[in-house]
Amino acid sequence: MYNNDIIRIENLHVTTATQVILKDINLKIPRNRITVILGPSGCGKTTLLKCLNRLTDLHPQLQVSGKVWIDDEDIFQPNVDVIAVRKKMGLLSQRPYPLPMSIYQNVAYGLKMQGIADKHTIRERVQHYLEEVGLWKEVKDRLHSPASKLSIGQQQRLCLARGLAVQPEIILADEPTSALDPISSKKIEEKFLELKSDYTLVLVTHILRQAKRLADHVIFMYLGEVIEQGTPQEIFEHPQTTILREYLKSGH
Amino acid sequence: MKYIPHLLRSRKRKILEENIMKSIMAITTYSIILVFIYLILVISWKGIPALSWEMISEIPSGGFYFGKEGGILNAIIGSIYLSVGATFLSLLISIPIALYLNIHLLHHNRIKGGIRYLLDILWGIPSILYGAFGFILMIVFHLQASLLAGIITLALLITPIIIRAFDEALQGIPEGLLEASYAMGLTRNQIAFHIFVRQAMPGLITATLIGFGRAIGDAASVLFTTGYTDHIPTSLDDPTASLPLAIFFQLSSPIPEVRERAYAAAFILTLIILAISLLIRLCTSRLSKYQI
Ligand SMILES: Nc1ncnc2c1ncn2[C@@H]1O[C@H](COP(=O)(O)OP(=O)(O)OP(=O)(O)O)[C@@H](O)[C@H]1O
Ligand SMILES: [Mg+2]
């Protein structure tokens, strides 16, 4: 049966010994849409993204309970192939972390992971993905220099290219434009709108205008809870709660 | 300025304090450097005059230890075989252990802490005890004093050092890089050998050099295990000479000429360590430039 919601979250709780980070989250994230998560700093947005590809496994102090269904597979079941789940998702973290390799190898590595061995194909695809994120022109003469020498904004775009090269179904983006200038941000935004036809995007942002430009579905979180969710119109034009109204008023 | 004399005074005091601390640090730094320079000067001073082509190209003749002709080629080759072999063997063991500590045991703080503590103790054990241990192993396995026994003993001696030095470098890898790698769907093996080894390459090089330096300079652990011979070993079963022991035997000679040759041997040992350090750094600086 075709299911229109690629991700479903039921009763998700994340706690540490001293703190409740996520409280009873219930969400559905629609396929081939951009879902935007809003909320003040520290409300658990990054943690929510980390639950979606089980990066929470890396932090044993985080206790996770509840269910996360991706493509109708409950990913917190013990017998799940975590590697396969993670390959379905590309993560753009808040701060970019390129792999300790050259610019070229950063993208090529993802291609090789998929079993592409032909040098010629790899070279073409690397160029393709670097062009897609608008980085090709800037780096084409120094493809073999270390990725760490790029500026933060360039690294962010390189990480996006690397993520796309693995051909995921879902792209998780945690404030992907926070280190970018307006022009590069605009490029990334346009890219996201294009990607929508092939991917599902989940985007965390603090920029309300960006949310308005991109969102098909909006989730507003506060202190670890989902306060409101709905279409951009419902959220931005007709907020139901005072917290959201305050948030929208002080935003920009 | 009459109205702020106390401020002025406290400012002066701070500057004075700062200068005193700075001088202490400068004095200790430069005195250490001076001691090293003095050491190298003494070795060169006494060693270079005794140095000859014969010394580094020939094995000892019958009367070598009484000041007759011959050289220490046997000890030079022996030391290189021993230390390169031990470093190589030790790396084979150390790299997986350090990676295991930092990837698979990442969250098992008790076990990890225990292992590190143990390794630190092993690091501190004097090498004569490793020599004794190697000697016991030889008896158990019916080995003779040989190149192989020496390599194994030296490898045991430097393995804790290499593991801990590489381990420290691995611990410095940012958590974000680990998360990014896992998020890409990499397996633990891929993360270990494609990401961690690259990122910690400078640390691995330093660890290797520390281990190598310790192995080539150690006399006590090869004393019982490799024996000493005037010949160049041709197989792993042969007894093997080493530079530290060559220095020791010659220094304890009553004949002044022979004692001078000890300094020449020390000079050669220093040169070998320098050359190998430079070589390894040159070969691997390319690999480490991608560090993020
Ligand atoms: N590994 C962890 N261990 C303990 N506490 C954590 C951990 N990760 C996150 N937290 C806590 O969870 C809360 C939410 O953090 P999170 O990073 O999800 O916030 P955020 O909404 O992404 O904030 P920002 O907008 O500033 O990025 C914070 O109080 C944080 O201290
Ligand atoms: Mg965050």
PDB file of N, CA, C and O in Angstrom, chain A residues 9-56:
ATOM      1  N   ILE A   9       6.180   9.337  13.408  1.00  0.00           N
ATOM      2  CA  ILE A   9       6.757   9.271  14.747  1.00  0.00           C
ATOM      3  C   ILE A   9       5.617   9.125  15.754  1.00  0.00           C
ATOM      4  O   ILE A   9       4.651   9.878  15.698  1.00  0.00           O
ATOM      5  N   GLU A  10       5.742   8.131  16.639  1.00  0.00           N
ATOM      6  CA  GLU A  10       4.695   7.904  17.638  1.00  0.00           C
ATOM      7  C   GLU A  10       5.280   7.899  19.039  1.00  0.00           C
ATOM      8  O   GLU A  10       6.221   7.143  19.319  1.00  0.00           O
ATOM      9  N   ASN A  11       4.716   8.715  19.899  1.00  0.00           N
ATOM     10  CA  ASN A  11       5.090   8.744  21.333  1.00  0.00           C
ATOM     11  C   ASN A  11       6.590   8.752  21.568  1.00  0.00           C
ATOM     12  O   ASN A  11       7.100   8.017  22.404  1.00  0.00           O
ATOM     13  N   LEU A  12       7.305   9.547  20.816  1.00  0.00           N
ATOM     14  CA  LEU A  12       8.758   9.568  20.964  1.00  0.00           C
ATOM     15  C   LEU A  12       9.152  10.397  22.178  1.00  0.00           C
ATOM     16  O   LEU A  12       8.736  11.545  22.321  1.00  0.00           O
ATOM     17  N   HIS A  13       9.913   9.758  23.072  1.00  0.00           N
ATOM     18  CA  HIS A  13      10.450  10.458  24.238  1.00  0.00           C
ATOM     19  C   HIS A  13      11.967  10.327  24.199  1.00  0.00           C
ATOM     20  O   HIS A  13      12.473   9.248  23.949  1.00  0.00           O
ATOM     21  N   VAL A  14      12.661  11.404  24.473  1.00  0.00           N
ATOM     22  CA  VAL A  14      14.113  11.313  24.660  1.00  0.00           C
ATOM     23  C   VAL A  14      14.453  11.981  25.980  1.00  0.00           C
ATOM     24  O   VAL A  14      14.076  13.126  26.222  1.00  0.00           O
ATOM     25  N   THR A  15      15.121  11.240  26.838  1.00  0.00           N
ATOM     26  CA  THR A  15      15.475  11.802  28.150  1.00  0.00           C
ATOM     27  C   THR A  15      16.925  11.496  28.472  1.00  0.00           C
ATOM     28  O   THR A  15      17.510  10.556  27.950  1.00  0.00           O
ATOM     29  N   THR A  16      17.503  12.320  29.326  1.00  0.00           N
ATOM     30  CA  THR A  16      18.777  11.974  29.940  1.00  0.00           C
ATOM     31  C   THR A  16      18.467  11.712  31.411  1.00  0.00           C
ATOM     32  O   THR A  16      17.305  11.771  31.828  1.00  0.00           O
ATOM     33  N   ALA A  17      19.492  11.427  32.184  1.00  0.00           N
ATOM     34  CA  ALA A  17      19.274  11.139  33.597  1.00  0.00           C
ATOM     35  C   ALA A  17      18.621  12.333  34.310  1.00  0.00           C
ATOM     36  O   ALA A  17      17.877  12.163  35.267  1.00  0.00           O
ATOM     37  N   THR A  18      18.889  13.523  33.824  1.00  0.00           N
ATOM     38  CA  THR A  18      18.429  14.711  34.555  1.00  0.00           C
ATOM     39  C   THR A  18      17.410  15.558  33.808  1.00  0.00           C
ATOM     40  O   THR A  18      16.847  16.482  34.363  1.00  0.00           O
ATOM     41  N   GLN A  19      17.161  15.247  32.534  1.00  0.00           N
ATOM     42  CA  GLN A  19      16.450  16.215  31.710  1.00  0.00           C
ATOM     43  C   GLN A  19      15.557  15.495  30.707  1.00  0.00           C
ATOM     44  O   GLN A  19      15.905  14.422  30.216  1.00  0.00           O
ATOM     45  N   VAL A  20      14.384  16.068  30.445  1.00  0.00           N
ATOM     46  CA  VAL A  20      13.546  15.552  29.367  1.00  0.00           C
ATOM     47  C   VAL A  20      13.837  16.401  28.129  1.00  0.00           C
ATOM     48  O   VAL A  20      13.637  17.615  28.152  1.00  0.00           O
ATOM     49  N   ILE A  21      14.346  15.781  27.077  1.00  0.00           N
ATOM     50  CA  ILE A  21      14.702  16.568  25.894  1.00  0.00           C
ATOM     51  C   ILE A  21      13.566  16.602  24.882  1.00  0.00           C
ATOM     52  O   ILE A  21      13.225  17.652  24.356  1.00  0.00           O
ATOM     53  N   LEU A  22      12.960  15.436  24.629  1.00  0.00           N
ATOM     54  CA  LEU A  22      11.787  15.392  23.757  1.00  0.00           C
ATOM     55  C   LEU A  22      10.657  14.702  24.503  1.00  0.00           C
ATOM     56  O   LEU A  22      10.849  13.664  25.121  1.00  0.00           O
ATOM     57  N   LYS A  23       9.463  15.300  24.428  1.00  0.00           N
ATOM     58  CA  LYS A  23       8.344  14.804  25.201  1.00  0.00           C
ATOM     59  C   LYS A  23       7.197  14.425  24.267  1.00  0.00           C
ATOM     60  O   LYS A  23       6.655  15.276  23.565  1.00  0.00           O
ATOM     61  N   ASP A  24       6.868  13.147  24.214  1.00  0.00           N
ATOM     62  CA  ASP A  24       5.685  12.665  23.509  1.00  0.00           C
ATOM     63  C   ASP A  24       5.487  13.314  22.139  1.00  0.00           C
ATOM     64  O   ASP A  24       4.517  14.014  21.888  1.00  0.00           O
ATOM     65  N   ILE A  25       6.444  13.048  21.258  1.00  0.00           N
ATOM     66  CA  ILE A  25       6.354  13.619  19.909  1.00  0.00           C
ATOM     67  C   ILE A  25       5.531  12.687  19.017  1.00  0.00           C
ATOM     68  O   ILE A  25       5.786  11.480  18.970  1.00  0.00           O
ATOM     69  N   ASN A  26       4.531  13.241  18.349  1.00  0.00           N
ATOM     70  CA  ASN A  26       3.762  12.493  17.360  1.00  0.00           C
ATOM     71  C   ASN A  26       3.734  13.306  16.079  1.00  0.00           C
ATOM     72  O   ASN A  26       3.240  14.423  16.072  1.00  0.00           O
ATOM     73  N   LEU A  27       4.302  12.735  15.028  1.00  0.00           N
ATOM     74  CA  LEU A  27       4.441  13.518  13.790  1.00  0.00           C
ATOM     75  C   LEU A  27       4.281  12.630  12.573  1.00  0.00           C
ATOM     76  O   LEU A  27       4.562  11.427  12.623  1.00  0.00           O
ATOM     77  N   LYS A  28       3.850  13.256  11.477  1.00  0.00           N
ATOM     78  CA  LYS A  28       3.911  12.576  10.191  1.00  0.00           C
ATOM     79  C   LYS A  28       4.618  13.524   9.224  1.00  0.00           C
ATOM     80  O   LYS A  28       4.275  14.698   9.164  1.00  0.00           O
ATOM     81  N   ILE A  29       5.576  13.002   8.508  1.00  0.00           N
ATOM     82  CA  ILE A  29       6.311  13.857   7.581  1.00  0.00           C
ATOM     83  C   ILE A  29       6.033  13.392   6.161  1.00  0.00           C
ATOM     84  O   ILE A  29       6.301  12.233   5.818  1.00  0.00           O
ATOM     85  N   PRO A  30       5.419  14.287   5.355  1.00  0.00           N
ATOM     86  CA  PRO A  30       4.962  13.877   4.020  1.00  0.00           C
ATOM     87  C   PRO A  30       6.100  13.692   3.022  1.00  0.00           C
ATOM     88  O   PRO A  30       7.098  14.403   3.069  1.00  0.00           O
ATOM     89  N   ARG A  31       5.917  12.698   2.165  1.00  0.00           N
ATOM     90  CA  ARG A  31       6.890  12.379   1.127  1.00  0.00           C
ATOM     91  C   ARG A  31       6.983  13.491   0.080  1.00  0.00           C
ATOM     92  O   ARG A  31       5.998  14.144  -0.215  1.00  0.00           O
ATOM     93  N   ASN A  32       8.167  13.711  -0.445  1.00  0.00           N
ATOM     94  CA  ASN A  32       8.394  14.719  -1.493  1.00  0.00           C
ATOM     95  C   ASN A  32       7.882  16.103  -1.135  1.00  0.00           C
ATOM     96  O   ASN A  32       7.365  16.829  -1.986  1.00  0.00           O
ATOM     97  N   ARG A  33       8.032  16.440   0.112  1.00  0.00           N
ATOM     98  CA  ARG A  33       7.664  17.785   0.561  1.00  0.00           C
ATOM     99  C   ARG A  33       8.809  18.333   1.405  1.00  0.00           C
ATOM    100  O   ARG A  33       9.662  17.575   1.863  1.00  0.00           O
ATOM    101  N   ILE A  34       8.752  19.640   1.626  1.00  0.00           N
ATOM    102  CA  ILE A  34       9.707  20.224   2.565  1.00  0.00           C
ATOM    103  C   ILE A  34       8.990  20.465   3.881  1.00  0.00           C
ATOM    104  O   ILE A  34       8.007  21.204   3.927  1.00  0.00           O
ATOM    105  N   THR A  35       9.465  19.805   4.925  1.00  0.00           N
ATOM    106  CA  THR A  35       8.908  20.021   6.250  1.00  0.00           C
ATOM    107  C   THR A  35       9.887  20.880   7.028  1.00  0.00           C
ATOM    108  O   THR A  35      11.069  20.550   7.107  1.00  0.00           O
ATOM    109  N   VAL A  36       9.388  21.987   7.564  1.00  0.00           N
ATOM    110  CA  VAL A  36      10.266  22.889   8.287  1.00  0.00           C
ATOM    111  C   VAL A  36       9.997  22.768   9.780  1.00  0.00           C
ATOM    112  O   VAL A  36       8.844  22.759  10.207  1.00  0.00           O
ATOM    113  N   ILE A  37      11.066  22.642  10.560  1.00  0.00           N
ATOM    114  CA  ILE A  37      10.923  22.605  12.014  1.00  0.00           C
ATOM    115  C   ILE A  37      11.399  23.937  12.575  1.00  0.00           C
ATOM    116  O   ILE A  37      12.519  24.361  12.309  1.00  0.00           O
ATOM    117  N   LEU A  38      10.519  24.586  13.321  1.00  0.00           N
ATOM    118  CA  LEU A  38      10.846  25.868  13.943  1.00  0.00           C
ATOM    119  C   LEU A  38      10.851  25.705  15.450  1.00  0.00           C
ATOM    120  O   LEU A  38      10.234  24.783  15.982  1.00  0.00           O
ATOM    121  N   GLY A  39      11.512  26.630  16.106  1.00  0.00           N
ATOM    122  CA  GLY A  39      11.478  26.605  17.566  1.00  0.00           C
ATOM    123  C   GLY A  39      12.706  27.278  18.120  1.00  0.00           C
ATOM    124  O   GLY A  39      13.739  27.311  17.469  1.00  0.00           O
ATOM    125  N   PRO A  40      12.588  27.809  19.341  1.00  0.00           N
ATOM    126  CA  PRO A  40      13.718  28.516  19.937  1.00  0.00           C
ATOM    127  C   PRO A  40      14.895  27.580  20.205  1.00  0.00           C
ATOM    128  O   PRO A  40      14.737  26.358  20.244  1.00  0.00           O
ATOM    129  N   SER A  41      16.050  28.168  20.384  1.00  0.00           N
ATOM    130  CA  SER A  41      17.276  27.407  20.623  1.00  0.00           C
ATOM    131  C   SER A  41      17.128  26.487  21.842  1.00  0.00           C
ATOM    132  O   SER A  41      16.569  26.889  22.848  1.00  0.00           O
ATOM    133  N   GLY A  42      17.594  25.269  21.700  1.00  0.00           N
ATOM    134  CA  GLY A  42      17.569  24.343  22.819  1.00  0.00           C
ATOM    135  C   GLY A  42      16.260  23.584  22.995  1.00  0.00           C
ATOM    136  O   GLY A  42      16.095  22.862  23.965  1.00  0.00           O
ATOM    137  N   CYS A  43      15.331  23.721  22.039  1.00  0.00           N
ATOM    138  CA  CYS A  43      14.038  23.065  22.226  1.00  0.00           C
ATOM    139  C   CYS A  43      14.049  21.625  21.739  1.00  0.00           C
ATOM    140  O   CYS A  43      13.068  20.915  21.871  1.00  0.00           O
ATOM    141  N   GLY A  44      15.144  21.176  21.166  1.00  0.00           N
ATOM    142  CA  GLY A  44      15.237  19.758  20.812  1.00  0.00           C
ATOM    143  C   GLY A  44      15.154  19.459  19.324  1.00  0.00           C
ATOM    144  O   GLY A  44      14.967  18.307  18.942  1.00  0.00           O
ATOM    145  N   LYS A  45      15.339  20.455  18.483  1.00  0.00           N
ATOM    146  CA  LYS A  45      15.205  20.226  17.037  1.00  0.00           C
ATOM    147  C   LYS A  45      16.304  19.305  16.515  1.00  0.00           C
ATOM    148  O   LYS A  45      16.027  18.339  15.797  1.00  0.00           O
ATOM    149  N   THR A  46      17.537  19.595  16.901  1.00  0.00           N
ATOM    150  CA  THR A  46      18.650  18.752  16.446  1.00  0.00           C
ATOM    151  C   THR A  46      18.484  17.328  16.965  1.00  0.00           C
ATOM    152  O   THR A  46      18.698  16.357  16.243  1.00  0.00           O
ATOM    153  N   THR A  47      18.076  17.215  18.220  1.00  0.00           N
ATOM    154  CA  THR A  47      17.877  15.887  18.799  1.00  0.00           C
ATOM    155  C   THR A  47      16.811  15.114  18.020  1.00  0.00           C
ATOM    156  O   THR A  47      16.973  13.917  17.755  1.00  0.00           O
ATOM    157  N   LEU A  48      15.741  15.794  17.624  1.00  0.00           N
ATOM    158  CA  LEU A  48      14.692  15.140  16.843  1.00  0.00           C
ATOM    159  C   LEU A  48      15.267  14.608  15.528  1.00  0.00           C
ATOM    160  O   LEU A  48      15.014  13.458  15.153  1.00  0.00           O
ATOM    161  N   LEU A  49      16.067  15.430  14.850  1.00  0.00           N
ATOM    162  CA  LEU A  49      16.687  14.959  13.600  1.00  0.00           C
ATOM    163  C   LEU A  49      17.565  13.743  13.865  1.00  0.00           C
ATOM    164  O   LEU A  49      17.572  12.794  13.094  1.00  0.00           O
ATOM    165  N   LYS A  50      18.301  13.775  14.976  1.00  0.00           N
ATOM    166  CA  LYS A  50      19.205  12.662  15.279  1.00  0.00           C
ATOM    167  C   LYS A  50      18.455  11.371  15.550  1.00  0.00           C
ATOM    168  O   LYS A  50      19.017  10.283  15.383  1.00  0.00           O
ATOM    169  N   CYS A  51      17.201  11.492  16.004  1.00  0.00           N
ATOM    170  CA  CYS A  51      16.413  10.274  16.215  1.00  0.00           C
ATOM    171  C   CYS A  51      16.067   9.621  14.882  1.00  0.00           C
ATOM    172  O   CYS A  51      15.889   8.414  14.805  1.00  0.00           O
ATOM    173  N   LEU A  52      15.953  10.421  13.838  1.00  0.00           N
ATOM    174  CA  LEU A  52      15.477   9.886  12.569  1.00  0.00           C
ATOM    175  C   LEU A  52      16.494   8.958  11.911  1.00  0.00           C
ATOM    176  O   LEU A  52      16.121   8.099  11.127  1.00  0.00           O
ATOM    177  N   ASN A  53      17.790   9.145  12.173  1.00  0.00           N
ATOM    178  CA  ASN A  53      18.750   8.182  11.616  1.00  0.00           C
ATOM    179  C   ASN A  53      19.548   7.481  12.706  1.00  0.00           C
ATOM    180  O   ASN A  53      20.623   6.968  12.464  1.00  0.00           O
ATOM    181  N   ARG A  54      18.974   7.469  13.884  1.00  0.00           N
ATOM    182  CA  ARG A  54      19.556   6.755  15.024  1.00  0.00           C
ATOM    183  C   ARG A  54      20.971   7.199  15.354  1.00  0.00           C
ATOM    184  O   ARG A  54      21.787   6.400  15.812  1.00  0.00           O
ATOM    185  N   LEU A  55      21.258   8.464  15.125  1.00  0.00           N
ATOM    186  CA  LEU A  55      22.539   8.981  15.611  1.00  0.00           C
ATOM    187  C   LEU A  55      22.524   9.038  17.133  1.00  0.00           C
ATOM    188  O   LEU A  55      23.566   9.176  17.763  1.00  0.00           O
ATOM    189  N   THR A  56      21.328   8.923  17.705  1.00  0.00           N
ATOM    190  CA  THR A  56      21.215   8.897  19.165  1.00  0.00           C
ATOM    191  C   THR A  56      21.962   7.689  19.744  1.00  0.00           C
ATOM    192  O   THR A  56      22.354   7.711  20.900  1.00  0.00           O
TER     193      THR A  56
END
